[in-house]
Amino acid sequence: MRYRLGVDVGGTFTDLLLFDNETGGFWRHKTPSTPHDSSEGILTGVSEITAQAGVDASDIGYFLHGTTVATNAVLEGKGARVGLITTEGYRHVLQIARSFVPGGLAAWIIWPKPQPLAALEDTLEAAGRMDADGNEVRPLDEAGIRETITKLKDKGVEALTVSLMNAYVNGAHEKRIGEIAAEIMPDIPISLSHEVLPEMQEYERTLSTVANAAVRPVVGKYISKLREGLKDAGLTGKLSLLRSDGGLMSAEKAEEHPVNILMSGPAGGVTGALWVAKNAGFNNILTLDVGGTSTDVALIENLEPRRERTTEVGHLSVRASALDVKTVGAGGGSIAYVPELTGALRVGPQSAGAVPGPVAYGKGGEEPTVTDANVVLGYLPEDLLGGSFKLDRAGAEKSVQKVADALNIGLMEAARGIIDIVNENMFGALRMISVQQGYDPRHFALMGFGGAGPLHVNAVARLMDSWPAISPVSPGVLCALGDATTRMRTETARSFSRLATETKVEELITVLDEMSKQTRTELLADGVAENEITSEFEVDIRYAGQAFEVPLTIDPDTLRSGGIEAILARFDEEHNRLFTFNMDTPHEIVNLRAVALGEAPELPAAELEKGNGDPVPAKIRDHTLWMDGKEQQGAIYDRGKLKQGDIIPGPAVITEMDSTTLVETGCVATVDAVGNILINLEDK
């Protein structure tokens, strides 16, 4: 089967990208999302894109999907009612939490503490105990366990979590409770902490397992319905979902461990940017994914995106690997306003969203937004692609005039002020994942995508001094492209907790090899061929006495040749980069992880027809826009007609089906071999 279909579901649109494995050609499509049931919008899109491409659904070998179903279940409080069984004396583990109160000094007065995913009345205790070495201190009271599970069943719980002290070293008690629960509640999904997160720190382990249980019924129902719908549509290829860490997992695995897809949505953009970077010849990339409500940013170094060990969704922070994506409330729909108290212009985080949306969309919006400011300034032409899509420029001007009047300045100055502020917000987010992590942004290119990313990437690149500013091929559906071009991934973790001076490398390798076999077996079960699987090791290290760890990725050969000393040297280097100092304290190895990776698909990027450098054949018309404090004459181009090597001097606007790229004054854009637009300063 020669085709791969990537699908990304957003709040407004569902993006689809159909990729031809043999030629590198692709088709892209957008269809309205159906929030009440995402699968409906997906199935509509599948029907439309296969008809557009003239491809039969049965020829699609891989259906690769980034979804926010699990994310939304957490954010909207629509997860299942979870019953929790803990060790005696630990019933309040979720209520005590980490005693952390976000906010300023008075936050403890005004902060409404969120309700745990497993309510206290649905949390019961189990008699029995393992010690810290995994030895049984007291056997399970099975009669009491049956009584406890029956109580939870009578309460109407929809999912069950079992999280016992020290289960990460010996999960026998949890396993037995799971077996008893399966007898009493055969239709209820059961999550065991030693399977979901076999690491120490009982709060993080319990919270992660409860989160997994809470979204299991929701995700399971969604995947089941989607699978049936695709089957009815004739698509019998392999269904995989995007993990929070940018890898793929089988639909069956996602149903069992949905905690790993909580940040599936934002991960698609990063993996798409990674594919573009490989084909364009860039190793270091900062990503700028600008949507209607928010902007997601991430960092890719040496073609490897940064990952972190926690996944954060709203107030929830679970221990699961995720790409290090930071989000700020700055998007095309962000509302601009002037508070009476300060008289200073503010932009966001409030958003007009999809409904009513920006005033320029003509759907009933009344508040000025970033999109309206772009229309007023001429960056977003009201007459796109010869009139196929119209924006209400008069309405946008009327809305932005409210800001101008409040500030007692001109219309254009007010519009540009809105754009400058939202660009600064994006700049702040990018600094968080670069400068504040010890990276020099001047060593990175900046890639803007999403519906509004290419509109802002040039200006933000100036702020960051990150060149070139890249508008990739199909920027509006890059998340779907990422879903289609990534690879299978799985991992397992284990707590180690030992001083490095007391650890022999042979012992470490033995444990990691054992874990590696487990992960390889999982990928084999998912249909990945043995010769396509590679393994990596991850080691969490800290200075003894520290409360946090630094994760390091190391390949098996390096570990065997360099030993423990090589890992510690890597840790000192990374610690110094992150915090600008090192300590003389002994090192402690905290957690171990083995990662198994499928083979990355060799999906070529189709080369663009060569041009002579002159973009005139792609020119739609001359155009006036406001830049650098005055009106300037530029031009509008149709991106679909640009050729390899074409050079577009700024100011210019380049339009396409799913996005618009702005080239500023003093900059020049060049079209590369595969169709990416590379923007640089004229003197660079």
XYZ file of C-alpha atoms in Angstrom:
684
model
C 0.000 0.000 0.000
C 1.687 3.173 -1.218
C -0.175 5.879 0.733
C 0.013 7.282 4.266
C -2.751 9.516 5.611
C -2.026 11.975 8.420
C -5.002 13.491 10.231
C -4.925 16.261 12.854
C -8.101 17.431 14.570
C -8.180 21.085 15.603
C -10.844 23.158 17.287
C -11.979 24.732 14.007
C -10.687 22.492 11.228
C -9.651 18.888 10.750
C -6.491 18.790 8.633
C -5.682 15.873 6.349
C -2.539 15.168 4.359
C -2.325 12.183 2.006
C 1.265 11.218 1.218
C 2.467 9.086 -1.710
C 5.351 6.931 -0.437
C 6.730 6.381 -3.935
C 6.756 9.856 -5.473
C 6.775 12.163 -2.436
C 3.689 13.902 -3.794
C 0.885 14.828 -1.433
C -2.642 16.171 -1.253
C -3.912 18.391 1.552
C -7.416 19.125 2.689
C -9.283 20.964 5.435
C -12.773 20.135 6.614
C -14.768 21.613 9.516
C -14.216 19.802 12.806
C -17.162 18.221 14.593
C -16.498 18.810 18.316
C -19.433 16.653 19.433
C -17.780 13.665 17.711
C -14.364 14.157 16.070
C -14.682 10.931 14.086
C -17.499 12.417 11.977
C -15.293 15.229 10.681
C -12.449 12.775 10.083
C -14.589 10.398 8.019
C -15.937 13.312 5.967
C -12.360 14.449 5.333
C -11.218 10.954 4.354
C -14.001 10.737 1.784
C -13.190 14.174 0.366
C -9.398 13.829 0.168
C -9.484 10.371 -1.437
C -11.901 11.719 -4.054
C -9.631 14.737 -4.609
C -6.576 12.509 -5.091
C -8.385 9.801 -7.067
C -7.164 7.227 -4.552
C -9.135 4.298 -3.220
C -9.303 4.157 0.599
C -8.133 0.533 0.474
C -4.780 1.743 -0.931
C -4.003 3.670 2.279
C -1.667 1.493 4.317
C -1.272 3.749 7.356
C -3.767 6.039 9.069
C -1.763 8.247 11.445
C -3.707 10.449 13.809
C -3.010 13.249 16.282
C -5.947 13.733 18.619
C -7.015 15.963 21.505
C -9.731 13.589 22.744
C -7.774 12.710 25.912
C -6.691 16.346 26.405
C -10.241 17.654 26.145
C -11.558 14.985 28.515
C -9.170 16.318 31.188
C -9.668 20.029 30.459
C -13.462 19.765 30.339
C -13.728 17.427 33.338
C -15.409 14.771 31.208
C -13.214 11.861 32.197
C -14.628 8.715 33.737
C -15.468 8.420 37.437
C -12.379 6.718 38.839
C -12.184 4.417 41.847
C -8.765 4.340 43.543
C -7.332 1.620 45.784
C -4.273 2.586 47.840
C -2.193 1.057 50.613
C -3.493 1.460 54.161
C -2.662 4.924 55.466
C -2.283 6.486 52.007
C -5.904 7.265 51.166
C -5.210 11.023 50.985
C -2.277 10.774 48.560
C -4.025 12.846 45.869
C -5.330 15.418 48.356
C -1.928 16.019 49.963
C -0.256 16.105 46.531
C 3.004 18.119 46.532
C 1.764 21.023 48.688
C 2.530 23.359 45.798
C 0.374 26.460 45.331
C 0.861 28.299 42.012
C 0.798 32.088 41.851
C 2.120 34.942 43.988
C 2.498 35.311 47.731
C -1.253 35.549 48.343
C -2.120 32.635 46.059
C -2.906 30.398 49.039
C -5.813 32.744 49.830
C -7.346 33.033 46.360
C -6.337 29.760 44.658
C -9.247 27.327 44.285
C -7.640 23.916 44.653
C -8.675 21.649 41.767
C -10.596 18.480 42.555
C -8.499 15.304 42.137
C -9.449 13.003 39.270
C -10.301 10.323 41.853
C -12.580 11.723 44.558
C -11.826 10.993 48.220
C -15.138 9.151 48.619
C -14.083 6.864 45.744
C -10.667 6.181 47.305
C -10.403 3.084 49.510
C -7.527 1.265 51.194
C -6.134 -2.247 50.855
C -4.573 -4.185 53.748
C -1.170 -5.618 52.817
C 2.323 -4.190 52.377
C 5.561 -4.493 50.415
C 8.780 -3.014 51.745
C 11.125 -0.737 49.762
C 13.026 -3.753 48.401
C 9.874 -5.465 47.145
C 9.620 -8.023 49.935
C 6.170 -8.854 51.307
C 5.756 -7.503 54.855
C 2.044 -8.299 55.177
C -0.009 -10.406 52.761
C -3.072 -9.025 51.035
C -6.383 -9.348 52.825
C -8.224 -10.778 49.819
C -11.572 -10.950 51.597
C -11.254 -7.282 52.467
C -10.190 -6.504 48.890
C -13.332 -8.127 47.503
C -15.454 -6.101 49.894
C -13.643 -2.901 48.886
C -14.062 -3.516 45.149
C -17.741 -4.346 45.640
C -18.206 -0.998 47.419
C -16.621 0.824 44.489
C -18.811 -1.086 42.048
C -21.915 -0.095 44.019
C -20.767 3.559 43.942
C -20.864 3.419 40.133
C -17.199 3.947 39.289
C -16.437 3.730 35.570
C -12.715 2.935 35.816
C -10.428 1.540 38.515
C -6.895 2.471 39.543
C -4.700 0.395 41.858
C -1.651 2.217 43.235
C 0.151 0.658 46.195
C 3.290 1.707 48.052
C 6.491 0.221 46.591
C 4.579 -1.458 43.756
C 7.233 -0.141 41.375
C 9.689 -2.756 42.711
C 7.145 -5.558 43.135
C 3.714 -5.316 41.560
C 2.441 -8.695 42.764
C -0.147 -7.208 45.147
C -1.433 -4.805 42.497
C -1.653 -7.606 39.983
C -3.696 -9.761 42.365
C -6.076 -6.896 43.158
C -6.477 -6.366 39.412
C -7.393 -10.039 38.955
C -10.005 -9.853 41.714
C -11.407 -6.617 40.275
C -11.679 -8.224 36.822
C -13.858 -10.951 38.371
C -16.160 -8.515 40.179
C -16.222 -5.729 37.552
C -15.448 -7.451 34.229
C -16.533 -4.491 32.078
C -14.527 -1.822 33.928
C -11.040 -0.818 32.631
C -8.356 -1.399 35.281
C -5.075 0.544 35.466
C -2.212 -0.731 37.647
C 0.485 1.734 38.668
C 3.404 -0.689 38.213
C 2.363 -1.118 34.567
C 1.630 2.526 33.788
C 4.613 4.082 35.634
C 6.987 1.701 37.475
C 8.863 4.539 39.221
C 9.175 5.680 42.833
C 7.427 8.798 44.195
C 3.968 7.522 45.051
C 2.119 10.759 44.312
C 3.367 11.078 40.716
C 2.816 7.355 40.127
C -0.716 7.469 41.550
C -1.684 10.656 39.726
C -0.404 9.371 36.379
C -2.258 6.076 36.783
C -5.485 7.795 37.844
C -5.229 10.115 34.818
C -4.759 7.067 32.613
C -7.862 5.447 34.110
C -9.934 8.634 33.818
C -9.509 8.937 30.053
C -9.491 5.234 29.151
C -13.252 4.861 28.610
C -13.420 8.110 26.610
C -10.454 7.247 24.399
C -11.548 3.634 24.034
C -15.014 4.650 22.853
C -13.556 7.167 20.401
C -11.011 4.782 18.889
C -13.571 1.997 18.591
C -16.009 4.251 16.742
C -13.270 5.645 14.495
C -11.993 2.166 13.681
C -15.466 1.004 12.675
C -16.079 4.129 10.595
C -12.795 3.736 8.724
C -13.562 0.075 8.091
C -16.958 0.992 6.627
C -15.200 3.560 4.409
C -12.945 0.822 3.051
C -9.803 1.916 4.902
C -8.298 -1.210 6.397
C -4.734 0.057 6.875
C -2.977 0.238 10.227
C -4.410 2.811 12.675
C -1.819 4.513 14.880
C -2.003 7.530 17.190
C 0.621 10.165 17.890
C 2.149 10.034 21.372
C 2.923 13.128 23.419
C 6.643 12.465 22.836
C 6.311 12.621 19.046
C 6.350 8.883 18.333
C 3.517 6.665 17.182
C 1.680 3.981 19.130
C -0.852 1.437 17.946
C -4.517 2.201 18.512
C -4.741 -0.839 20.786
C -1.886 0.439 22.955
C -3.459 3.913 23.049
C -6.658 2.397 24.424
C -4.692 0.777 27.285
C -2.344 3.698 28.048
C -4.033 6.916 26.875
C -1.962 8.938 29.383
C 0.728 8.832 26.675
C -1.426 10.757 24.158
C -2.486 13.654 26.410
C -0.385 16.076 24.324
C -0.821 14.299 21.007
C -2.083 17.442 19.241
C 0.884 19.847 19.687
C 3.367 17.023 19.043
C 2.245 16.774 15.412
C 3.555 20.224 14.537
C 6.982 19.457 15.969
C 7.290 16.144 14.098
C 6.151 17.870 10.908
C 8.768 20.577 11.387
C 11.366 17.850 11.919
C 10.519 16.250 8.554
C 10.705 19.630 6.806
C 14.034 20.422 8.486
C 15.559 17.116 7.320
C 14.522 17.721 3.719
C 15.560 21.382 3.768
C 18.994 20.713 5.275
C 18.528 22.413 8.673
C 19.613 20.723 11.906
C 18.568 23.353 14.464
C 15.028 24.700 14.384
C 12.793 26.774 16.651
C 9.132 26.108 15.873
C 6.357 28.707 15.922
C 2.929 27.080 15.602
C 0.343 29.890 15.579
C -3.324 28.937 15.657
C -6.495 30.845 16.369
C -6.204 30.902 20.154
C -2.635 30.072 21.113
C 0.938 29.702 19.928
C 2.987 26.547 20.578
C 6.788 26.745 20.463
C 9.459 24.050 20.649
C 13.183 23.532 20.059
C 14.851 20.984 17.767
C 18.623 20.546 18.127
C 20.598 18.305 15.772
C 17.294 17.014 14.354
C 16.206 15.864 17.825
C 13.328 17.669 19.570
C 13.702 18.352 23.286
C 11.616 16.099 25.498
C 10.589 16.357 29.126
C 9.423 13.835 31.687
C 6.129 15.501 32.535
C 2.995 16.122 30.515
C 0.989 19.158 31.611
C -2.676 19.588 30.708
C -4.369 22.466 32.518
C -3.645 22.041 36.223
C -2.752 18.382 35.718
C 0.914 17.381 35.593
C 1.506 13.672 35.019
C 4.725 11.696 34.713
C 4.758 10.774 31.027
C 7.275 11.661 28.333
C 6.280 14.573 26.110
C 7.892 16.966 23.675
C 8.935 20.171 25.419
C 6.253 22.423 23.935
C 5.419 25.749 25.573
C 2.112 27.477 24.913
C 1.183 31.154 25.148
C -2.236 32.750 24.643
C -1.381 34.527 21.382
C -3.145 33.605 18.154
C -5.057 34.986 15.233
C -8.222 35.249 17.309
C -6.583 36.909 20.345
C -8.627 39.959 21.362
C -7.045 43.412 21.688
C -8.370 45.780 24.357
C -7.421 48.795 26.457
C -8.270 48.459 30.192
C -9.597 51.663 31.745
C -7.412 51.185 34.805
C -4.061 51.219 32.976
C -4.895 52.723 29.579
C -2.309 50.365 28.072
C -2.954 48.126 25.076
C -3.329 44.420 25.869
C -3.646 41.478 23.473
C -5.029 38.125 24.660
C -5.157 35.636 26.204
C -8.904 36.008 25.549
C -9.785 34.787 22.072
C -12.692 35.158 19.674
C -12.163 31.488 18.804
C -13.915 29.912 15.840
C -17.297 31.331 16.846
C -17.864 34.223 16.463
C -14.248 34.587 15.320
C -12.482 37.748 14.091
C -14.648 40.565 12.757
C -13.053 40.154 9.307
C -14.543 36.651 9.000
C -18.068 38.097 8.972
C -19.461 35.535 11.411
C -20.731 37.944 14.039
C -17.486 38.888 15.771
C -17.336 42.412 17.201
C -14.080 42.605 19.191
C -10.796 43.556 17.441
C -8.404 40.656 17.044
C -4.898 40.010 15.724
C -6.394 38.780 12.447
C -8.338 42.048 12.088
C -5.132 44.032 12.662
C -3.377 41.994 9.962
C -6.230 42.764 7.558
C -6.134 46.503 8.353
C -2.366 46.655 7.770
C -2.683 44.791 4.465
C -0.707 41.770 5.653
C -3.770 39.584 5.167
C -5.388 40.708 1.877
C -9.159 40.884 1.957
C -9.347 39.545 -1.603
C -7.397 36.283 -1.570
C -6.493 34.220 -4.641
C -8.424 36.276 -7.125
C -11.570 36.537 -5.037
C -12.156 32.935 -3.959
C -12.158 34.036 -0.319
C -13.330 37.417 0.957
C -12.523 39.152 4.235
C -14.483 42.093 5.655
C -11.857 44.836 5.678
C -14.350 47.579 6.560
C -15.527 45.617 9.584
C -11.941 44.973 10.675
C -11.111 48.691 10.421
C -14.185 49.605 12.463
C -13.215 47.183 15.242
C -9.553 48.255 15.391
C -10.661 51.899 15.423
C -12.046 51.266 18.932
C -8.480 50.556 20.092
C -7.169 53.606 18.238
C -9.753 55.846 19.897
C -8.987 54.450 23.361
C -5.270 55.166 22.849
C -5.856 58.451 20.977
C -3.675 57.360 18.045
C -4.218 56.618 14.344
C -5.850 53.470 12.964
C -2.673 52.086 11.407
C -0.584 52.801 14.508
C -3.154 50.951 16.638
C -3.193 47.970 14.271
C 0.592 47.796 14.204
C 0.657 48.081 18.002
C -1.560 45.000 18.228
C 0.803 43.056 15.962
C 3.897 44.229 17.847
C 2.465 43.104 21.192
C 1.407 39.672 19.971
C 4.852 39.234 18.366
C 6.471 40.101 21.708
C 4.289 37.475 23.406
C 5.538 34.882 20.923
C 9.093 36.128 21.452
C 8.714 35.574 25.206
C 7.571 31.986 24.687
C 10.504 31.290 22.363
C 12.955 32.670 24.937
C 11.548 30.195 27.460
C 12.556 27.213 25.335
C 15.848 28.653 24.079
C 17.661 31.304 26.132
C 16.242 30.128 29.466
C 17.309 26.562 28.631
C 20.861 27.626 27.784
C 20.513 27.786 23.979
C 21.590 30.673 21.752
C 18.671 31.394 19.358
C 21.107 32.826 16.811
C 22.199 29.254 16.122
C 18.671 28.230 15.110
C 16.357 28.876 12.171
C 12.753 29.830 12.990
C 9.944 27.879 11.319
C 6.447 29.370 11.368
C 3.397 27.244 10.624
C -0.223 26.791 11.549
C -2.798 29.109 10.029
C -1.045 32.313 11.191
C 2.577 31.261 11.782
C 3.928 32.401 8.384
C 2.303 35.832 8.909
C 4.387 36.450 12.029
C 7.547 34.387 11.493
C 9.506 37.170 9.741
C 8.886 39.721 12.509
C 9.596 37.239 15.306
C 12.800 36.121 13.555
C 13.984 39.739 13.776
C 13.331 39.736 17.525
C 15.096 36.406 18.019
C 17.832 37.041 15.415
C 17.067 33.504 14.219
C 17.564 33.165 10.463
C 16.312 32.108 8.078
C 12.631 32.513 8.903
C 11.029 29.500 7.238
C 7.513 29.167 5.860
C 7.359 25.410 5.181
C 5.403 23.601 2.513
C 1.729 23.305 3.562
C 2.163 25.305 6.787
C -1.515 25.177 7.703
C -1.601 21.368 7.746
C 1.923 20.726 9.026
C 0.573 18.895 12.090
C -1.098 16.377 9.776
C 2.172 16.101 7.836
C 3.941 15.359 11.128
C 1.448 12.603 11.916
C 2.151 11.052 8.500
C 5.950 11.176 8.658
C 6.947 10.044 12.162
C 7.765 6.556 13.471
C 6.631 4.030 16.066
C 7.969 4.529 19.591
C 7.520 2.885 22.970
C 9.332 3.035 26.285
C 9.414 1.491 29.717
C 10.775 2.942 32.951
C 12.198 1.647 36.211
C 13.476 3.317 39.362
C 17.092 2.605 40.229
C 17.981 5.066 43.021
C 21.645 4.392 43.702
C 24.830 6.435 43.992
C 26.952 6.272 40.859
C 30.000 5.311 42.943
C 28.138 2.205 44.114
C 27.023 1.175 40.616
C 28.888 -1.029 38.160
C 28.295 -0.418 34.466
C 27.707 -4.143 33.896
C 24.848 -4.072 36.384
C 23.334 -1.035 34.680
C 23.613 -2.628 31.241
C 21.969 -5.840 32.471
C 18.918 -3.967 33.736
C 18.667 -1.792 30.627
C 19.036 -4.794 28.299
C 16.188 -6.513 30.120
C 14.029 -3.413 29.699
C 15.096 -3.096 26.077
C 13.875 -6.619 25.314
C 10.478 -5.688 26.750
C 10.124 -2.613 24.539
C 11.314 -4.451 21.432
C 8.739 -7.153 22.101
C 6.026 -4.493 22.267
C 6.980 -3.067 18.870
C 7.156 -6.556 17.371
C 3.609 -7.123 18.611
C 2.605 -3.878 16.884
C 3.845 -5.253 13.562
C 7.273 -3.591 13.361
C 9.912 -5.872 11.790
C 12.832 -6.945 14.000
C 15.451 -5.419 11.681
C 13.662 -2.032 11.768
C 13.830 -1.618 15.561
C 16.544 0.407 17.264
C 16.994 0.945 20.993
C 18.028 3.899 23.128
C 18.636 4.192 26.852
C 17.612 7.130 29.017
C 19.099 7.747 32.449
C 17.846 10.295 35.002
C 20.724 11.624 37.133
C 20.961 14.233 39.898
C 23.427 15.362 42.507
C 22.683 13.493 45.738
C 20.206 15.505 47.778
C 18.665 17.329 44.837
C 14.891 17.113 44.351
C 14.982 17.003 40.542
C 16.778 15.015 37.873
C 18.308 15.720 34.473
C 17.345 13.128 31.835
C 20.068 11.998 29.440
C 19.715 9.911 26.287
C 22.545 7.505 25.572
C 22.915 4.736 23.001
C 23.891 1.210 24.145
C 27.305 1.263 22.433
C 28.341 4.526 24.128
C 27.317 3.160 27.518
C 29.345 0.000 27.006
C 32.435 1.803 25.748
C 32.388 4.870 28.011
C 30.957 3.347 31.180
C 29.419 5.259 34.089
C 32.035 8.005 33.775
C 30.795 8.933 30.290
C 27.245 9.396 31.596
C 28.402 11.510 34.539
C 30.476 13.732 32.240
C 27.401 14.219 30.050
C 25.355 15.089 33.130
C 27.857 17.690 34.357
C 27.933 19.278 30.910
C 24.127 19.429 30.692
C 23.728 20.650 34.281
C 26.206 23.451 33.621
C 24.406 24.442 30.417
C 21.024 24.523 32.163
C 22.035 26.153 35.449
C 25.542 27.602 34.792
C 27.148 25.710 37.709
C 28.113 22.230 38.862
C 28.497 20.724 42.329
C 31.081 18.544 44.078
C 28.291 16.385 45.531
C 28.234 12.687 44.494
C 25.989 11.728 41.567
C 22.852 9.642 42.021
C 21.263 7.521 39.288
C 17.504 7.824 39.856
C 15.498 6.303 36.974
C 16.228 4.180 33.927
C 14.262 3.988 30.700
C 14.578 1.891 27.581
C 13.158 3.282 24.342
C 12.413 1.231 21.238
C 12.010 3.047 17.931
C 10.656 1.820 14.634
C 12.379 2.788 11.411
C 11.707 6.349 10.278
C 9.829 6.228 6.958
C 11.975 7.326 4.038
C 9.427 9.737 2.646
C 11.017 12.043 0.092
C 9.975 15.635 -0.436
C 8.944 16.240 -4.033
C 11.340 18.633 -5.781
C 9.870 21.823 -7.175
C 10.217 22.796 -10.823
C 13.237 25.065 -11.327
C 12.646 28.700 -12.202
C 14.858 31.550 -13.335
C 14.604 33.461 -10.066
C 11.872 35.808 -11.294
C 8.566 35.384 -9.381
C 6.507 37.537 -11.791
C 4.546 34.552 -13.237
C 3.232 33.941 -9.707
C 2.307 37.582 -9.101
C -1.396 38.222 -8.531
C -1.322 42.020 -8.274
C 0.409 45.014 -6.757
C -0.535 45.709 -3.172
C -0.290 48.500 -0.609
C 0.522 47.679 3.014
C 1.569 49.555 6.151
C 5.061 48.819 7.438
C 7.804 50.733 9.240
C 5.372 53.548 10.062
C 4.252 54.307 6.506
C 2.389 52.941 3.501
C 4.579 50.895 1.187
C 4.094 49.329 -2.211
C 4.489 45.566 -2.431
C 2.950 42.655 -4.272
C 0.795 39.581 -3.664
C 1.966 36.212 -5.014
C 0.275 32.836 -5.472
C 2.505 30.300 -3.727
C 1.236 27.480 -5.918
C 2.875 29.142 -8.955
C 6.269 29.884 -7.395
C 9.235 27.852 -8.639
C 12.500 26.661 -7.162
C 14.974 29.518 -6.911
C 12.424 32.319 -7.164
C 13.457 35.417 -5.217
C 10.781 37.666 -3.665
C 11.908 41.009 -2.193
C 9.934 42.471 0.704
C 7.453 43.824 1.336
C 5.384 40.994 -0.154
C 2.448 38.744 0.690
C 2.401 35.118 -0.488
C -0.994 33.403 -0.362
C -2.040 29.763 -0.514
C -4.948 27.527 0.450
C -4.176 27.142 4.142
C -1.979 30.097 5.141
C -0.433 33.446 4.189
C 3.282 34.357 4.358
C 4.461 37.925 4.997
C 7.884 39.118 3.811
C 8.840 42.366 5.544
C 10.704 45.402 4.233
C 14.458 44.880 4.309
C 14.082 41.123 3.871
C 14.138 38.827 0.881
C 12.514 35.409 0.420
C 13.914 32.536 -1.607
C 12.078 29.366 -2.633
C 14.207 26.272 -1.946
C 14.347 23.003 -3.877
C 11.335 21.426 -2.152
C 9.143 24.540 -1.963
C 9.937 26.017 1.448
C 10.118 29.818 1.606
C 13.357 30.952 3.286
C 13.327 34.583 4.475
C 16.578 36.383 5.287
C 17.682 39.943 5.903
C 18.795 41.594 2.664
C 22.341 42.027 3.936
C 22.718 38.383 5.062
